[in-house]
mmCIF file of C-alpha atoms in Angstrom:
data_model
loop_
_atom_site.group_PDB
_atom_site.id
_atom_site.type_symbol
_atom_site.label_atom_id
_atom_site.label_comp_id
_atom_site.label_asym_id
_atom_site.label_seq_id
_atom_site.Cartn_x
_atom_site.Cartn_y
_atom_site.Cartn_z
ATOM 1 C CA UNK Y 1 -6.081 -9.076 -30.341
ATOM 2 C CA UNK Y 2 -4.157 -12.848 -30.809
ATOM 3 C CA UNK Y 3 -3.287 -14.053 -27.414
ATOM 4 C CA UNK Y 4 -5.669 -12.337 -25.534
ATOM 5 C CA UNK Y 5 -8.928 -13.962 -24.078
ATOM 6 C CA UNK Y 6 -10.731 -11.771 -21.265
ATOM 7 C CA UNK Y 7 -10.856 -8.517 -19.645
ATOM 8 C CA UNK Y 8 -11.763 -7.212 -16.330
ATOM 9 C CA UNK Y 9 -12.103 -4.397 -14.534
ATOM 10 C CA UNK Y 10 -11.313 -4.187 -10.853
ATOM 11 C CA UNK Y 11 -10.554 -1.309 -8.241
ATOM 12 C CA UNK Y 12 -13.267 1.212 -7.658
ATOM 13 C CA UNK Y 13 -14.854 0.206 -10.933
ATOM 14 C CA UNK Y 14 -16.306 -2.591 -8.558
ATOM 15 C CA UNK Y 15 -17.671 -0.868 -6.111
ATOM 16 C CA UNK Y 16 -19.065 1.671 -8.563
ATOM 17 C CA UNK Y 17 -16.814 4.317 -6.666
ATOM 18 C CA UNK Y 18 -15.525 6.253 -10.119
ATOM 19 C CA UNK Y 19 -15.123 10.036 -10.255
ATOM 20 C CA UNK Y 20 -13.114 12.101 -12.374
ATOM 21 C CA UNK Y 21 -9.753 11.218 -10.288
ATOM 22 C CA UNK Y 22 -9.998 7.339 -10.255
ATOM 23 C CA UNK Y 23 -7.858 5.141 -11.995
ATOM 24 C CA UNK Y 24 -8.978 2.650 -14.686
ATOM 25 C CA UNK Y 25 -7.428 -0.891 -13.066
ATOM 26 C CA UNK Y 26 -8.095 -3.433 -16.156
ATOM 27 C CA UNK Y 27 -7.044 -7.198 -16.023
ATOM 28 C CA UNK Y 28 -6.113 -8.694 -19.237
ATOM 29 C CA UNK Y 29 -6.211 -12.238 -19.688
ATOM 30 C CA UNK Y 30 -4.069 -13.977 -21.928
ATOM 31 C CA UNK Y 31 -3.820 -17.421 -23.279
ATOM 32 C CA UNK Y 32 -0.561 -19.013 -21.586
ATOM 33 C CA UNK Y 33 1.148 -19.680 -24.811
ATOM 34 C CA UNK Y 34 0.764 -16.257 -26.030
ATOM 35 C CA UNK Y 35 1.533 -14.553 -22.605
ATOM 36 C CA UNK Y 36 5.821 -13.896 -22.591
ATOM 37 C CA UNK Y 37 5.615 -13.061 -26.108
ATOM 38 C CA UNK Y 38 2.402 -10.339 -25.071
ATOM 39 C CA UNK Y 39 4.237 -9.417 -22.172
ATOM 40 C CA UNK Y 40 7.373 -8.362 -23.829
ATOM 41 C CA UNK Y 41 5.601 -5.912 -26.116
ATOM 42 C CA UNK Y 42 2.943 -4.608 -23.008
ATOM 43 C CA UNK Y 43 3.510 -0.730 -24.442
ATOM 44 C CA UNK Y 44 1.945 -2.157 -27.980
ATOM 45 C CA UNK Y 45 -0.496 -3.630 -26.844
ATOM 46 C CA UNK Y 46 -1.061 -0.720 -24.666
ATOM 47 C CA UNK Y 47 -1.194 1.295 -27.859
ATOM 48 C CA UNK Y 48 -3.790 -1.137 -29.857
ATOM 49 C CA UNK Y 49 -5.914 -1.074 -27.417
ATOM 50 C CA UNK Y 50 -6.555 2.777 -27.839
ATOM 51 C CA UNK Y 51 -4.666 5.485 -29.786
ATOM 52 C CA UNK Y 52 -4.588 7.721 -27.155
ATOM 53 C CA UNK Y 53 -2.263 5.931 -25.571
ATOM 54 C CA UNK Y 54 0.921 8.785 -24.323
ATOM 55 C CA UNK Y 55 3.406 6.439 -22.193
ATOM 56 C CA UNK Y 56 3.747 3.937 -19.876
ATOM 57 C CA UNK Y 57 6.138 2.111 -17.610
ATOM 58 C CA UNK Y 58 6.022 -1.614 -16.424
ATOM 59 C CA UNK Y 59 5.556 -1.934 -12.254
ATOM 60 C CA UNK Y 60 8.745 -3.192 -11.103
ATOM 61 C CA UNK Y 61 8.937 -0.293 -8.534
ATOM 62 C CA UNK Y 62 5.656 -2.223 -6.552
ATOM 63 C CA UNK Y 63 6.838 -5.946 -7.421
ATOM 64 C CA UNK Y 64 4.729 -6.320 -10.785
ATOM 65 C CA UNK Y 65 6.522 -6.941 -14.065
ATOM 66 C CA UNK Y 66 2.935 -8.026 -15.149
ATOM 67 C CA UNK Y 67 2.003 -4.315 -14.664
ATOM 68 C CA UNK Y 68 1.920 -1.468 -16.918
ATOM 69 C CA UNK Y 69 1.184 2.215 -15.615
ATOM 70 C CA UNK Y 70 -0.110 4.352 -18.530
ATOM 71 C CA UNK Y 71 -1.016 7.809 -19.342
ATOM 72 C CA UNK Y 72 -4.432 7.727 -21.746
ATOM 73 C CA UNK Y 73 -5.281 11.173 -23.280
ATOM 74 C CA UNK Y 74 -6.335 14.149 -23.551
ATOM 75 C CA UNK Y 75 -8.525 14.015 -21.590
ATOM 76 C CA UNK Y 76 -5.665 12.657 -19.137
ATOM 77 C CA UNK Y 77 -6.450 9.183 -18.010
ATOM 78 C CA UNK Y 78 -4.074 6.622 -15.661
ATOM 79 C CA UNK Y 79 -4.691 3.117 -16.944
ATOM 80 C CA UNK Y 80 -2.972 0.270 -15.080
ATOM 81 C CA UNK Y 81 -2.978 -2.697 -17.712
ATOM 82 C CA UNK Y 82 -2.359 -6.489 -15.760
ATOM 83 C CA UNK Y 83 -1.082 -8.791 -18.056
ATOM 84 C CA UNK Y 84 -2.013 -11.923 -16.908
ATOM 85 C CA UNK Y 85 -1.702 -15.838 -17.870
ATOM 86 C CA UNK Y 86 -5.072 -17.699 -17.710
ATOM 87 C CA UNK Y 87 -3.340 -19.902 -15.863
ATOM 88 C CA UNK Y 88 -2.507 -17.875 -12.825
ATOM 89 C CA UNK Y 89 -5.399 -15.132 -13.068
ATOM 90 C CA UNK Y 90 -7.518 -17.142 -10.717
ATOM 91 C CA UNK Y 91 -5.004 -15.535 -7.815
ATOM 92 C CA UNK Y 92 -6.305 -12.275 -7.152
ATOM 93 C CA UNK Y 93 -7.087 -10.027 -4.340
ATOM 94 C CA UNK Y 94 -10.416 -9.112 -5.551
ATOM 95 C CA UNK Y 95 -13.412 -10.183 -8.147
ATOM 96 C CA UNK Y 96 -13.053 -7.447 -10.943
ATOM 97 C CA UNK Y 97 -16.213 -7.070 -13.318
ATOM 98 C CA UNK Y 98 -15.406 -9.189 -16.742
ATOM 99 C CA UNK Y 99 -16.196 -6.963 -19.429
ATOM 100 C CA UNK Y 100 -14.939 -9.291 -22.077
ATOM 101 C CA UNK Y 101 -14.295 -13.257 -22.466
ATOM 102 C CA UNK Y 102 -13.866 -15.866 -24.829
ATOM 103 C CA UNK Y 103 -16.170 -18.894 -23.737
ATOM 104 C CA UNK Y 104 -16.351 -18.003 -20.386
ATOM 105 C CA UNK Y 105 -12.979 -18.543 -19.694
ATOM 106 C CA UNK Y 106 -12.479 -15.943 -17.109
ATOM 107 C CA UNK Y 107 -15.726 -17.106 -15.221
ATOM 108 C CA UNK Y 108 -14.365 -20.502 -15.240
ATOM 109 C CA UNK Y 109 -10.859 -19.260 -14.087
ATOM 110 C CA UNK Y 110 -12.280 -16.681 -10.779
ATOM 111 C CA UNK Y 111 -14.438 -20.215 -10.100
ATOM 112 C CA UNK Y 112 -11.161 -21.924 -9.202
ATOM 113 C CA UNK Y 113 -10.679 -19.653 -6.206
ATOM 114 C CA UNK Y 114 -12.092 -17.130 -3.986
ATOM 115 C CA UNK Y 115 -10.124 -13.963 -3.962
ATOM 116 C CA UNK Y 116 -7.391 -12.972 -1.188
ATOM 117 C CA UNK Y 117 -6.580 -9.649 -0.502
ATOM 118 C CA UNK Y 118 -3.083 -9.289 1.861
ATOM 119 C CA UNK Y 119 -4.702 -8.126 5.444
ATOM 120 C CA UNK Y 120 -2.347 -6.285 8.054
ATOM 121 C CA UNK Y 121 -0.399 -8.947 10.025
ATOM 122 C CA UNK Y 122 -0.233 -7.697 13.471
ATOM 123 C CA UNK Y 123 2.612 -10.328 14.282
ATOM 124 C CA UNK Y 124 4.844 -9.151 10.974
ATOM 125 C CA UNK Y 125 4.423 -5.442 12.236
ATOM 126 C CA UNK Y 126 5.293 -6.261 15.791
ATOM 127 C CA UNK Y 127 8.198 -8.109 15.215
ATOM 128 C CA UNK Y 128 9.684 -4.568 13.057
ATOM 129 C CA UNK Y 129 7.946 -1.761 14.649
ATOM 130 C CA UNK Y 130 10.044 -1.159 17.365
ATOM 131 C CA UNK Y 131 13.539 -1.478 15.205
ATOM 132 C CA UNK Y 132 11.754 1.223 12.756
ATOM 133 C CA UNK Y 133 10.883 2.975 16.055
ATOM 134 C CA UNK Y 134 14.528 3.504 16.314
ATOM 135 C CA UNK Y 135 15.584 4.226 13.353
ATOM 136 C CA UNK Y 136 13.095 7.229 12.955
ATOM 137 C CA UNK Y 137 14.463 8.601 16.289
ATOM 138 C CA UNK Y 138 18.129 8.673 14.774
ATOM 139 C CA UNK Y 139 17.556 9.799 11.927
ATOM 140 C CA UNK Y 140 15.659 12.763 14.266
ATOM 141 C CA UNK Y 141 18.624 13.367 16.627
ATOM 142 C CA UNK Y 142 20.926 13.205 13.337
ATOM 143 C CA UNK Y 143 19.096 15.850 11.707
ATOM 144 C CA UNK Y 144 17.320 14.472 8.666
ATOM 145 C CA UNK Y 145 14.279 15.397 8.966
ATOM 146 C CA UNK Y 146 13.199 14.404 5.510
ATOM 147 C CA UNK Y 147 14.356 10.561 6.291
ATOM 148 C CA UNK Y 148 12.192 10.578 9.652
ATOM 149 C CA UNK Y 149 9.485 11.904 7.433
ATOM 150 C CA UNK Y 150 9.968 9.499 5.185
ATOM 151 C CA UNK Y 151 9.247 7.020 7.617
ATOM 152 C CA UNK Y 152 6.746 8.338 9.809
ATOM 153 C CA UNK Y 153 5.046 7.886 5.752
ATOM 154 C CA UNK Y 154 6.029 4.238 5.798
ATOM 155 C CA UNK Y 155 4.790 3.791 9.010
ATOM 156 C CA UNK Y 156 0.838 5.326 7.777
ATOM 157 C CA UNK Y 157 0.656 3.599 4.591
ATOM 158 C CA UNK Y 158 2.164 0.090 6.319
ATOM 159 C CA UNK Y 159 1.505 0.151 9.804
ATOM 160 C CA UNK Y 160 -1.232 2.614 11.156
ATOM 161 C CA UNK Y 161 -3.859 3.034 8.425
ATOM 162 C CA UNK Y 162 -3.569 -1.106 8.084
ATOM 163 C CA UNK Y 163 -4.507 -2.037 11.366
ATOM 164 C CA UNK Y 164 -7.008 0.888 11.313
ATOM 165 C CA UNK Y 165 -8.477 -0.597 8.703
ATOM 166 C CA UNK Y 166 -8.100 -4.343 10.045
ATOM 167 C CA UNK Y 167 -10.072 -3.085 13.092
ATOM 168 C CA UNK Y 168 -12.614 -1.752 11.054
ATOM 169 C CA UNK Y 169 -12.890 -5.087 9.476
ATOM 170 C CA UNK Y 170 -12.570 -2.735 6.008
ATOM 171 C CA UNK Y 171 -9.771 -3.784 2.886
ATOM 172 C CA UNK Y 172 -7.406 -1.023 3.018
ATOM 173 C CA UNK Y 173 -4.858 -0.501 0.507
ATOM 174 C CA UNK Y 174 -2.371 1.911 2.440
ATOM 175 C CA UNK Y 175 -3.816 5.105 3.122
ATOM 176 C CA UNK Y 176 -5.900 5.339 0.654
ATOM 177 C CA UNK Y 177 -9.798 6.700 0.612
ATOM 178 C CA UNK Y 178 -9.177 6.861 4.976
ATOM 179 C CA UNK Y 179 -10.661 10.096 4.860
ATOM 180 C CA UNK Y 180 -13.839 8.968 3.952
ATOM 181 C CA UNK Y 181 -14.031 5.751 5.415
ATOM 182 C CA UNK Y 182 -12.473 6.474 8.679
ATOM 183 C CA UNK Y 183 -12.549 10.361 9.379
ATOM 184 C CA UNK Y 184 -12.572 9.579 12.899
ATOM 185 C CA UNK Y 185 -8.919 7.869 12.640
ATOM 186 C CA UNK Y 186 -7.702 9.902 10.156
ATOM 187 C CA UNK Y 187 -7.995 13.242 12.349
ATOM 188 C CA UNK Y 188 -5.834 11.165 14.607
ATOM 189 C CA UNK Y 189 -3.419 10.156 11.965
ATOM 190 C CA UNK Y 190 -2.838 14.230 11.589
ATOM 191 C CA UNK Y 191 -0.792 14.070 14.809
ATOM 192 C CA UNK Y 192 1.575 11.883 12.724
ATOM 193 C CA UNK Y 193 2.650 14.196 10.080
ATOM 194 C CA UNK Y 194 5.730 16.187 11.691
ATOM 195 C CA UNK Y 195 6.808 19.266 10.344
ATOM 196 C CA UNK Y 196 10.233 20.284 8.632
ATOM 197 C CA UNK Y 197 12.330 20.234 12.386
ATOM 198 C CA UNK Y 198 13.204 18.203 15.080
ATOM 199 C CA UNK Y 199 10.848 19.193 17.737
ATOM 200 C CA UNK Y 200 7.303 18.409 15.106
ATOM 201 C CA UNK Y 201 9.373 15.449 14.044
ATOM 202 C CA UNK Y 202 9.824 14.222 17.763
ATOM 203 C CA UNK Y 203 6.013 14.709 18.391
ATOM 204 C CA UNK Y 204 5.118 12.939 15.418
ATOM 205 C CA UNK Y 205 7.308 10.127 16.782
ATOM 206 C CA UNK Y 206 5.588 9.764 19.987
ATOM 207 C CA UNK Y 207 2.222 10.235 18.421
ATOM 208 C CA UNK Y 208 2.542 7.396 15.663
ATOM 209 C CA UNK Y 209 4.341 4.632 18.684
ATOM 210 C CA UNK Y 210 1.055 6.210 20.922
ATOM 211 C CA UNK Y 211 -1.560 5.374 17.827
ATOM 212 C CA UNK Y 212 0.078 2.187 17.069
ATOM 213 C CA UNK Y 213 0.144 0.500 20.792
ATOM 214 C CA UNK Y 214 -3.602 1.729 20.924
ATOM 215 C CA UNK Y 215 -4.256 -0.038 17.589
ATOM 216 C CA UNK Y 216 -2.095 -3.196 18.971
ATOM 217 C CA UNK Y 217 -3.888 -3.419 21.984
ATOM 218 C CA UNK Y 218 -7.756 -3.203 20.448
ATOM 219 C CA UNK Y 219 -6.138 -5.732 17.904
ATOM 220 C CA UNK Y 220 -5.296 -7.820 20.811
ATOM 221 C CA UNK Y 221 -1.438 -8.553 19.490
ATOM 222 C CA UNK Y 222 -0.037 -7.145 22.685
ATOM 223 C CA UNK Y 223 -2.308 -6.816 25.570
ATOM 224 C CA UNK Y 224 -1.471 -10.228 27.116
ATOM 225 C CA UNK Y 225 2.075 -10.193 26.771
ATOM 226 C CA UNK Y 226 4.303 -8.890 28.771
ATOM 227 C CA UNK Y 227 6.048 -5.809 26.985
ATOM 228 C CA UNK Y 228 9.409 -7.179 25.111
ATOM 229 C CA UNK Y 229 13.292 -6.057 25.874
ATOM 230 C CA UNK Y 230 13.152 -4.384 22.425
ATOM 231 C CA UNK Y 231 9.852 -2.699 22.891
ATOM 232 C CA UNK Y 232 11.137 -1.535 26.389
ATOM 233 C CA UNK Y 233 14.571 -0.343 25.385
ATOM 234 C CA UNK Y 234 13.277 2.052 22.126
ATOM 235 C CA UNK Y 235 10.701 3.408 24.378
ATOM 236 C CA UNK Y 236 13.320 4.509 26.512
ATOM 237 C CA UNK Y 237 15.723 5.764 24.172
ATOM 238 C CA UNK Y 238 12.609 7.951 22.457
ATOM 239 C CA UNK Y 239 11.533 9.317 26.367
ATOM 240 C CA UNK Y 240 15.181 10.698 25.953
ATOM 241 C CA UNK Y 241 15.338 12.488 22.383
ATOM 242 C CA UNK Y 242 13.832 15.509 23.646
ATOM 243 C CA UNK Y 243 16.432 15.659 26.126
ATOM 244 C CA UNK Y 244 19.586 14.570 23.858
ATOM 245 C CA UNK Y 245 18.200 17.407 21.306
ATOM 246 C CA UNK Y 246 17.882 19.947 23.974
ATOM 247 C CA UNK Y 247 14.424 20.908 22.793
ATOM 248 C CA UNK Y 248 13.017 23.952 24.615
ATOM 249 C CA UNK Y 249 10.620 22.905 27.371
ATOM 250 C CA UNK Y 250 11.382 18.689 26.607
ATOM 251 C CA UNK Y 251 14.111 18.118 29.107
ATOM 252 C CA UNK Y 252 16.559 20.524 27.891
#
């Protein structure tokens, strides 16, 4: 295919993880030149590569125009295709297996830079955790549930499982695979998941800002400081949901 120099396979291809539910994750490396004129026809080349090919969408909805999500098949197989320029494909967040080069040019690219994959930042969750904090309990004492749901969610895939894995010393992308590598964790990440009312929702609440002080404090982020205004004032305002709701046997 013109353009195109090297291809690479990354996710659990790596770590030899695949099973009939994986993903294929596939790096495609193209020559800089030929990469905007490649990346405006990504479903075509999508289609050359196999005819299976069903549909696909580019990944604007997770910050990656370079993306394309694709539907191989029958049988059924998700594809994610990254379009790359060999100029940039040294950034990365992990080294994928090269399957295919032209003179080494993907060797000689990876050897430009070690790989960087984005780890938790205990300061960048701190500094929103208690605003979110609040905004869950509204959205509680408001009655939508599905909202607080939605961001007890957030909170998992963002905030708990993160720092779980951080702790662990384990790359985590959100909550993925936390079953398996940290069952212990993720029977405490059950308390999180509130059911379709107030009162499950309120638990969850308490039992996410519980899990996440816990994870702050083995992290170290918060154990010498003394607790903040903000921290202090959503703390109290969630102590008195029960109460505003007038849940039976919470301060009703």
């Amino acid at each position: 295919m013109d353009g195109v120099v090297g291809l690479a396979a990354g996710g659990s291809f790596i770590a030899g993880e695949i099973d009939e539910f994986s993903d294929l994750d596939l790096v495609l490396a193209v020559e800089p030149a030929a990469w905007p004129e490649i990346l405006d026809r990504q479903q075509a080349v999508a289609a050359d590569l196999d005819p299976s090919f069903l549909a696909g969408f580019t990944g604007e909805h997770v910050g990656e125009p370079r993306l394309l999500v694709c539907l191989y098949g029958p049988p059924l197989l998700h594809v994610d295709l990254k379009f790359v320029s060999l100029d940039d494909v040294h950034e990365r967040i992990e080294d994928p297996v090269i399957l295919w080069e032209v003179d080494g040019c993907l060797s000689a690219a990876f050897a430009r830079a070690a790989p960087r994959y984005p780890a938790a930042d205990p300061g960048w969750i701190e500094d929103r955790f208690w605003i979110w904090a609040h905004y869950v309990a509204d959205k509680i004492e408001r009655g939508e549930i599905f909202e607080a749901l939605d961001g007890l969610g957030f909170w998992r895939a963002v905030v708990l499982a993160p720092l779980a894995f951080r702790r662990a010393g384990v790359a985590a992308t959100g909550v993925r695979r936390i079953e398996d590598r940290l069952p212990a964790f993720a029977t405490d990440l059950e308390r999180t998941v509130g059911g379709v009312d107030a009162a499950a929702c309120v638990a969850a609440l308490e039992a996410a800002i519980e899990l996440y002080t816990e994870l702050r404090a083995a992290d170290g982020t918060g154990s010498a400081v003394e607790m903040s205004v903000v921290e202090r004032e959503v703390r109290a305002y969630v102590v008195g949901l029960p109460g505003r709701l007038q849940l039976p046997g919470r301060g009703a």
